[in-house]
Amino acid sequence: MTVTTANLGFPRIGPRRELKTATEAFWAGRIDEAALLDAARALRAGNWDRQKAAGLDVIPSNDFSFYDQVLDTSVMVGAIPAIYRAIGAPDSLDLYFAMARGRQTGAVHDEAERSGCIHDHGAGTDVPAQEMTKWFDTNYHYMVPEVTADQAFALTTSKPVDHFNEARALGHHTRPVILGPVTWLLLAKSKDQALDPLSLLPALLPVYAELLTRLAAAGADWVQIDEPALVLDLTDAARDAYRAAYAELAKVDGIKLMLATYFGALGDNLDTALSLPVAGLHIDLVRAPEQIDAVLAGARDDLVLSLGVVDGRNVWKSDLSAILDRYENVASQGWHVQIAPSCSLLHAPIDLDLETKLDPQVKDWLAFGVQKLAELHTLRLGLAEGRGAVTAELAANAGSLAQRRQSALTNNKAVRARLTQVTAHWSRRRQPFGERIRQQRAILDLPPLPTTTIGSFPQTPEVRHARAAHDRGELDGAAYQQFLEIETARAIRWQEEIGLDVLVHGEFERNDMVQYFGEQLDGFAFSRAGWVQSYGSRCVRPPIIYGDVSRPRPMTVQWWHYAQGLTDRPMKGMLTGPVTILNWSFVRDDQPREETCRQIALAIRDEVIDLEQAGARIIQIDEAALREGLPLRQADWQHYLDWAVESFRISASGVADETQIHTHMCYSEFNEIIGSIGAMDADVISIETSRSRMELLDAFVDYKYPNEIGPGVYDIHSPRVPSVPEMADLLVKAGELLSPDQLWVNPDCGLKTRKWEDVKPALVNMVEAAKAARSALA
Ligand code: GLN
Ligand code: ZN
């Protein structure tokens, strides 16, 4: 029996986001390539040292990336689409960053299509960026590989070998991490519908074999090969591809493969995984602890088992004794065991020690990347030498956990009592939509095809500077408030001038649509340095939901009141929905997510009711992130959708029928979940449609979506100003597909990332387009 510790990947951004600073300085031309490469080398060396200092046995390399590890893989295997090839050498940073971010060579054009509404690269581009999408069910985004029917592959970069050598020169014998060929192909897209990317496997495998051969020659003995697609619903063809791929890769001499699976259970792919001729298998025992028995029952007895027992993508201390209880027998039965995080620590913040402002009680419940490494070390000692070797560590850990369980912060009696009172009628409006809309129309008295926006207006440098100055204490509360009031008043006057029908206050006071609410709710904590990479140089600092959630006082009513006082037109109340708050936060792991979501839903419901009482006739509850919470396995979708929809409805259903509830979603794939979108029963929904014209409305048409709908006619992800005829055409098309009296006119997302100089002409055109469409459809 041997027990070692292993890590699957360490965050590359640096404890103080050094990678962001360096890459953005390079993009802006402030530092040269040599300086960027130096910064990257320093980050890698720091990470290796940190992991060695934590006592880690198996330290990863090639987990570093300048932008994204999937993009690295695409470039490495030579899958570089033709449009980029003229930009530079295939292994150049120029070409790499062009694939990542696009490249502007002249006039401003539309940007490449990419999913989600946060993906805004700012400027227009002649060469578009590759498409980007979410990495499994994380908030990390990868660049989607692109392949063609005549795709040729060749080993184009030697980054895994180079980084292995670089680590060795610093005294670290590392285990290189590479993304496996089958997952890479399953993530790849082809413009050619007839091409199944998996059919390219035979052409791709020689590149992987060559890479492994070169790693072996460089002195690597193990390679971690990530195949997270093994936790997805797979076709038989995909399973066959796994068998074919690994039979081939097993032929490479002198290198052992640790096949890494994570983000869920192997489930019906378990037999496939266990049949592969690899030397080791990593399984996620945080998401799927139950799979250990089946793995032990089916695994070859010389298989090295990497047990992912420490949560790699959340922020809580592990229950170390419980882990020892569960896995002691695995080690004692003679298995070769590695103790590891469930997945790469890429998805966790780096170091809790940087947090100086967290409530010490809450801080004691947390473990970030560095602390998770320490947990691995304790677990290894506990397994290898017995609990006596780690008595003090186990006692301290048990103390923190007991404190967390008993704390009043995690057990707010009033919140819990209230939840038990929630009955079915809390999630139902009083009357059906047909009756509600009649009452709402009578009160609102809007024209057909009413115009509005999604909520935010440009967060100009002045707005951001004022906020930063206020945060630093350089601008006092009153002066900051006055500044925000002037911005808001100006935005409202301008909306009136151009003739929008339903106004917004502009959200100038909000730093972020989730943080703004989290900061005002009980049960949330905010880190100072808890950054996690979202895509490229963009990092987010998700709130930490540690306790029972409640709303001590109204959060938005004063701003709404101020704004409505400046105009006679309806001013929308503007809220973030419970599911989106949940999905963009680190969520407590001591109760089901759905329970936490219902607590948030009640807090938002209270806010909705207060807005109504203050006089708001329209209240928008954004659920930007509802779709991204979908589980990886289709069998789990309905359960999620049911509680997500119920939470939204709890937040929306406390108002009278004449109060109009809007929701907003910034994505476009509705086909699979349209039933649940319908079940949300929002009076009005605004959605993203402008980039694929009105095709996305098909789902709503097929479903016979009865409520009102605002298909985005202005693509806010691009600085391009859409013309009047273009938007009028879209509206007429939408009016023909649906019924004109269902239609609203709006951009496809909030405008905070745009500049006023693009927004102003675009919205003026949008109002004109609405007029044109009204007469065309009349
Ligand atoms: N109301 C928010 C805004 O306009 C919605 C943003 C979003 O959908 N991501 O900014
Ligand atoms: Zn949006």
XYZ file of N, CA, C and O in Angstrom, residues 271-387:
468
model
N -17.891 1.428 -16.766
C -17.258 0.238 -17.357
C -16.259 0.634 -18.433
O -15.180 0.051 -18.540
N -16.647 1.635 -19.219
C -15.722 2.121 -20.247
C -14.442 2.631 -19.599
O -13.332 2.246 -19.983
N -14.591 3.460 -18.585
C -13.404 4.040 -17.945
C -12.515 2.945 -17.370
O -11.289 2.979 -17.504
N -13.155 1.972 -16.733
C -12.359 0.918 -16.085
C -11.722 -0.034 -17.093
O -10.774 -0.744 -16.775
N -12.243 -0.040 -18.300
C -11.671 -0.956 -19.303
C -10.461 -0.346 -20.008
O -9.774 -1.025 -20.765
N -10.199 0.924 -19.761
C -9.117 1.567 -20.514
C -7.758 1.162 -19.943
O -7.583 1.088 -18.723
N -6.785 0.921 -20.830
C -5.464 0.480 -20.368
C -4.625 1.645 -19.856
O -3.609 2.005 -20.446
N -5.069 2.242 -18.751
C -4.313 3.341 -18.146
C -3.791 2.875 -16.790
O -4.314 1.913 -16.222
N -2.790 3.577 -16.285
C -2.168 3.141 -15.024
C -2.875 3.706 -13.808
O -2.745 3.176 -12.711
N -3.618 4.796 -14.010
C -4.303 5.410 -12.878
C -5.626 6.021 -13.293
O -5.835 6.350 -14.465
N -6.529 6.147 -12.308
C -7.835 6.745 -12.581
C -8.165 7.711 -11.452
O -8.101 7.347 -10.269
N -8.496 8.930 -11.832
C -8.945 9.910 -10.842
C -10.462 10.031 -10.901
O -11.036 10.190 -11.986
N -11.088 9.958 -9.744
C -12.548 10.094 -9.700
C -12.941 11.197 -8.715
O -12.256 11.448 -7.731
N -14.052 11.839 -9.025
C -14.583 12.927 -8.207
C -15.456 12.326 -7.105
O -16.548 11.826 -7.375
N -14.954 12.376 -5.880
C -15.706 11.799 -4.764
C -16.368 12.881 -3.919
O -16.903 12.598 -2.857
N -16.331 14.126 -4.429
C -17.085 15.190 -3.759
C -18.467 15.268 -4.391
O -19.489 15.170 -3.723
N -18.490 15.359 -5.697
C -19.772 15.360 -6.402
C -20.435 13.983 -6.346
O -21.649 13.873 -6.360
N -19.620 12.931 -6.329
C -20.192 11.583 -6.467
C -19.488 10.597 -5.540
O -18.825 9.671 -5.971
N -19.664 10.800 -4.208
C -18.968 9.904 -3.266
C -19.399 8.453 -3.425
O -18.615 7.533 -3.168
N -20.633 8.254 -3.879
C -21.170 6.892 -3.933
C -20.453 6.023 -4.953
O -20.506 4.805 -4.874
N -19.715 6.633 -5.893
C -19.136 5.803 -6.950
C -17.910 5.002 -6.486
O -17.435 4.135 -7.211
N -17.449 5.277 -5.275
C -16.244 4.571 -4.832
C -16.448 3.052 -4.823
O -15.562 2.296 -5.232
N -17.611 2.592 -4.375
C -17.803 1.140 -4.261
C -17.738 0.463 -5.614
O -17.068 -0.557 -5.783
N -18.425 1.056 -6.581
C -18.427 0.457 -7.915
C -17.023 0.504 -8.532
O -16.605 -0.435 -9.223
N -16.295 1.560 -8.258
C -14.934 1.660 -8.804
C -14.052 0.584 -8.185
O -13.330 -0.132 -8.885
N -14.149 0.428 -6.857
C -13.323 -0.592 -6.192
C -13.693 -1.987 -6.686
O -12.834 -2.841 -6.884
N -14.988 -2.198 -6.907
C -15.427 -3.526 -7.332
C -14.945 -3.842 -8.739
O -14.666 -5.004 -9.060
N -14.821 -2.813 -9.573
C -14.517 -3.095 -10.976
C -13.090 -2.825 -11.403
O -12.698 -3.201 -12.514
N -12.296 -2.172 -10.551
C -10.971 -1.740 -10.996
C -9.951 -2.888 -10.964
O -10.027 -3.767 -10.109
N -8.996 -2.844 -11.912
C -7.843 -3.762 -11.852
C -7.112 -3.492 -10.545
O -6.995 -2.342 -10.137
N -6.547 -4.525 -9.914
C -5.996 -4.223 -8.588
C -4.647 -3.512 -8.640
O -4.170 -3.038 -7.621
N -4.076 -3.369 -9.832
C -2.856 -2.550 -9.897
C -3.154 -1.108 -10.341
O -2.233 -0.330 -10.557
N -4.426 -0.782 -10.473
C -4.771 0.584 -10.895
C -4.501 1.553 -9.741
O -4.913 1.316 -8.610
N -3.791 2.621 -10.029
C -3.595 3.655 -9.007
C -4.872 4.487 -8.942
O -5.338 5.000 -9.965
N -5.437 4.587 -7.749
C -6.694 5.313 -7.603
C -6.425 6.701 -7.044
O -5.869 6.848 -5.953
N -6.814 7.696 -7.780
C -6.701 9.074 -7.297
C -8.074 9.470 -6.778
O -9.036 9.549 -7.541
N -8.141 9.667 -5.480
C -9.426 9.917 -4.832
C -9.623 11.426 -4.679
O -8.928 12.073 -3.895
N -10.565 11.965 -5.433
C -10.844 13.411 -5.363
C -11.764 13.698 -4.204
O -12.983 13.755 -4.361
N -11.177 13.860 -3.025
C -11.993 13.945 -1.811
C -12.118 15.373 -1.266
O -12.946 15.635 -0.408
N -11.258 16.264 -1.725
C -11.311 17.655 -1.239
C -11.952 18.501 -2.337
O -11.521 18.446 -3.493
N -12.967 19.257 -1.999
C -13.735 19.974 -3.012
C -12.850 21.002 -3.728
O -12.404 21.976 -3.129
N -12.607 20.759 -5.013
C -11.728 21.640 -5.776
C -12.415 22.897 -6.271
O -11.767 23.776 -6.832
N -13.717 22.997 -6.108
C -14.418 24.135 -6.706
C -15.360 24.831 -5.742
O -16.253 25.534 -6.151
N -15.121 24.620 -4.457
C -15.857 25.406 -3.477
C -14.877 25.831 -2.397
O -13.684 25.545 -2.512
N -15.339 26.516 -1.397
C -14.434 27.231 -0.500
C -14.464 26.722 0.942
O -13.911 27.356 1.836
N -15.097 25.561 1.160
C -15.303 25.119 2.543
C -14.201 24.170 3.000
O -13.654 23.415 2.206
N -13.915 24.205 4.291
C -13.043 23.186 4.866
C -13.677 21.819 4.676
O -14.892 21.662 4.785
N -12.847 20.827 4.419
C -13.336 19.446 4.314
C -13.607 18.898 5.710
O -13.021 19.359 6.684
N -14.428 17.876 5.758
C -14.613 17.134 7.006
C -13.568 16.015 7.006
O -13.781 14.934 6.459
N -12.418 16.293 7.598
C -11.280 15.377 7.455
C -11.545 14.022 8.097
O -11.194 12.980 7.525
N -12.170 14.012 9.273
C -12.443 12.713 9.909
C -13.382 11.877 9.062
O -13.201 10.661 8.936
N -14.391 12.537 8.508
C -15.351 11.785 7.691
C -14.642 11.186 6.475
O -14.931 10.055 6.071
N -13.707 11.924 5.901
C -12.979 11.405 4.742
C -12.124 10.206 5.158
O -12.095 9.174 4.478
N -11.462 10.337 6.308
C -10.666 9.203 6.787
C -11.564 7.991 7.029
O -11.227 6.866 6.632
N -12.705 8.216 7.676
C -13.638 7.096 7.918
C -13.959 6.380 6.614
O -13.967 5.166 6.532
N -14.222 7.189 5.597
C -14.707 6.612 4.348
C -13.614 5.889 3.564
O -13.896 4.897 2.897
N -12.386 6.371 3.644
C -11.375 5.836 2.718
C -10.245 5.066 3.388
O -9.380 4.550 2.695
N -10.283 4.969 4.708
C -9.257 4.187 5.396
C -9.155 2.773 4.843
O -8.064 2.252 4.593
N -10.325 2.188 4.630
C -10.299 0.790 4.194
C -9.753 0.643 2.770
O -9.152 -0.366 2.432
N -9.920 1.682 1.949
C -9.386 1.610 0.582
C -7.860 1.484 0.658
O -7.246 0.638 0.012
N -7.282 2.329 1.496
C -5.828 2.280 1.640
C -5.410 0.947 2.270
O -4.450 0.311 1.818
N -6.154 0.512 3.273
C -5.702 -0.693 3.974
C -5.951 -1.969 3.161
O -5.326 -2.985 3.407
N -6.852 -1.901 2.188
C -7.054 -3.078 1.322
C -5.921 -3.252 0.326
O -5.951 -4.172 -0.487
N -4.978 -2.355 0.355
C -3.807 -2.531 -0.496
C -3.828 -1.763 -1.800
O -2.932 -1.903 -2.620
N -4.821 -0.934 -2.010
C -4.838 -0.111 -3.219
C -3.725 0.932 -3.155
O -3.365 1.408 -2.084
N -3.203 1.273 -4.312
C -2.312 2.428 -4.386
C -3.190 3.658 -4.506
O -3.940 3.793 -5.476
N -3.080 4.521 -3.530
C -4.038 5.613 -3.430
C -3.331 6.962 -3.531
O -2.267 7.164 -2.946
N -3.917 7.851 -4.290
C -3.520 9.258 -4.246
C -4.687 10.049 -3.682
O -5.836 9.817 -4.047
N -4.366 10.979 -2.803
C -5.383 11.854 -2.225
C -5.308 13.172 -2.983
O -4.233 13.759 -3.121
N -6.440 13.628 -3.501
C -6.411 14.763 -4.434
C -7.654 15.629 -4.255
O -8.652 15.189 -3.672
N -7.605 16.838 -4.797
C -8.843 17.611 -4.884
C -9.766 16.955 -5.918
O -9.298 16.211 -6.781
N -11.039 17.267 -5.838
C -11.989 16.633 -6.759
C -11.681 16.986 -8.211
O -11.887 16.182 -9.109
N -11.203 18.210 -8.440
C -10.871 18.677 -9.786
C -9.715 19.655 -9.646
O -9.236 19.877 -8.533
N -9.291 20.233 -10.732
C -8.243 21.242 -10.658
C -8.663 22.370 -9.720
O -9.840 22.753 -9.683
N -7.710 22.911 -8.992
C -8.004 24.045 -8.109
C -8.183 25.356 -8.878
O -8.384 26.407 -8.289
N -8.120 25.269 -10.189
C -8.396 26.415 -11.056
C -9.672 27.149 -10.639
O -9.805 28.362 -10.818
N -10.626 26.400 -10.121
C -11.946 26.962 -9.829
C -12.084 27.470 -8.395
O -13.170 27.852 -7.976
N -10.988 27.434 -7.648
C -11.026 27.893 -6.259
C -10.151 29.145 -6.118
O -9.190 29.325 -6.860
N -10.467 30.011 -5.149
C -9.561 31.125 -4.868
C -8.244 30.582 -4.303
O -8.188 29.447 -3.828
N -7.186 31.404 -4.336
C -5.856 30.859 -4.071
C -5.519 30.718 -2.585
O -5.116 29.656 -2.140
N -5.671 31.785 -1.828
C -5.097 31.715 -0.482
C -5.920 32.498 0.530
O -6.010 33.722 0.454
N -6.478 31.790 1.474
C -7.306 32.419 2.509
C -6.505 33.378 3.382
O -7.065 34.311 3.956
N -5.197 33.147 3.451
C -4.389 34.018 4.315
C -4.384 35.466 3.843
O -4.040 36.370 4.600
N -4.750 35.695 2.581
C -4.791 37.076 2.091
C -6.030 37.823 2.580
O -6.161 39.022 2.381
N -6.945 37.088 3.201
C -8.202 37.715 3.634
C -8.036 38.301 5.026
O -7.875 37.578 5.995
N -8.102 39.612 5.107
C -7.914 40.250 6.405
C -9.217 40.835 6.934
O -9.302 41.228 8.082
N -10.225 40.861 6.084
C -11.452 41.545 6.508
C -12.637 40.599 6.735
O -13.719 41.051 7.053
N -12.420 39.314 6.512
C -13.536 38.391 6.707
C -13.851 38.252 8.195
O -12.937 38.257 9.026
N -15.124 38.096 8.501
C -15.532 37.760 9.861
C -14.733 36.522 10.283
O -14.790 35.487 9.627
N -13.980 36.619 11.397
C -13.107 35.490 11.769
C -13.884 34.187 11.956
O -13.366 33.105 11.689
N -15.109 34.312 12.398
C -15.926 33.115 12.573
C -16.147 32.423 11.230
O -15.989 31.210 11.107
N -16.489 33.204 10.219
C -16.730 32.634 8.889
C -15.409 32.158 8.281
O -15.328 31.068 7.693
N -14.388 32.955 8.453
C -13.091 32.601 7.878
C -12.625 31.232 8.359
O -12.020 30.465 7.606
N -12.944 30.918 9.594
C -12.518 29.636 10.153
C -13.226 28.442 9.495
O -12.860 27.295 9.707
N -14.242 28.701 8.707
C -14.951 27.599 8.031
C -14.401 27.357 6.622
O -14.828 26.435 5.938
N -13.494 28.212 6.188
C -13.116 28.231 4.768
C -11.758 27.597 4.498
O -10.874 27.581 5.361
N -11.602 27.102 3.292
C -10.295 26.636 2.802
C -10.196 27.031 1.332
O -11.043 26.638 0.523
N -9.207 27.840 0.978
C -8.952 28.169 -0.426
C -7.861 27.218 -0.934
O -7.516 26.255 -0.264
N -7.311 27.480 -2.095
C -6.377 26.540 -2.724
C -5.251 26.074 -1.817
O -5.043 24.865 -1.631
N -4.527 27.007 -1.257
C -3.375 26.650 -0.417
C -3.824 25.819 0.790
O -3.174 24.839 1.165
N -4.951 26.202 1.364
C -5.448 25.482 2.530
C -5.914 24.074 2.149
O -5.811 23.136 2.936
N -6.382 23.950 0.921
C -6.813 22.621 0.465
C -5.597 21.693 0.321
O -5.678 20.492 0.605
N -4.482 22.261 -0.106
C -3.268 21.453 -0.191
C -2.869 20.943 1.196
O -2.438 19.796 1.360
N -3.024 21.802 2.186
C -2.694 21.390 3.555
C -3.628 20.264 4.007
O -3.206 19.325 4.694
N -4.884 20.352 3.600
C -5.816 19.268 3.953
C -5.365 17.940 3.336
O -5.449 16.892 3.966
N -4.903 18.012 2.087
C -4.437 16.780 1.437
C -3.304 16.151 2.250
O -3.256 14.930 2.456
N -2.413 17.007 2.703
C -1.259 16.531 3.455
C -1.703 15.840 4.751
O -1.237 14.748 5.077
N -2.623 16.475 5.447
C -3.138 15.882 6.690
C -3.805 14.535 6.403
O -3.600 13.554 7.123
N -4.580 14.501 5.342
C -5.278 13.256 5.011
C -4.277 12.144 4.680
O -4.465 10.988 5.066
N -3.221 12.507 3.962
C -2.235 11.478 3.623
C -1.605 10.903 4.897
O -1.512 9.693 5.066
N -1.218 11.785 5.792
C -0.619 11.296 7.036
C -1.614 10.432 7.802
O -1.251 9.375 8.327
N -2.849 10.902 7.846
C -3.867 10.153 8.571
C -4.066 8.757 7.994
O -4.242 7.782 8.724
N -4.024 8.661 6.681
C -4.225 7.362 6.037
C -2.973 6.488 6.147
O -3.064 5.282 6.394
N -1.825 7.094 5.974
C -0.604 6.296 5.917
C -0.109 5.915 7.307
O 0.388 4.811 7.509
N -0.264 6.834 8.253
C 0.350 6.591 9.563
C -0.674 6.476 10.685
O -0.297 6.295 11.839
N -1.926 6.639 10.356
C -2.955 6.558 11.387
C -3.299 7.931 11.938
O -2.521 8.876 11.836
N -4.469 8.007 12.542
C -4.950 9.318 13.012
C -4.064 9.917 14.090
O -4.046 11.133 14.278
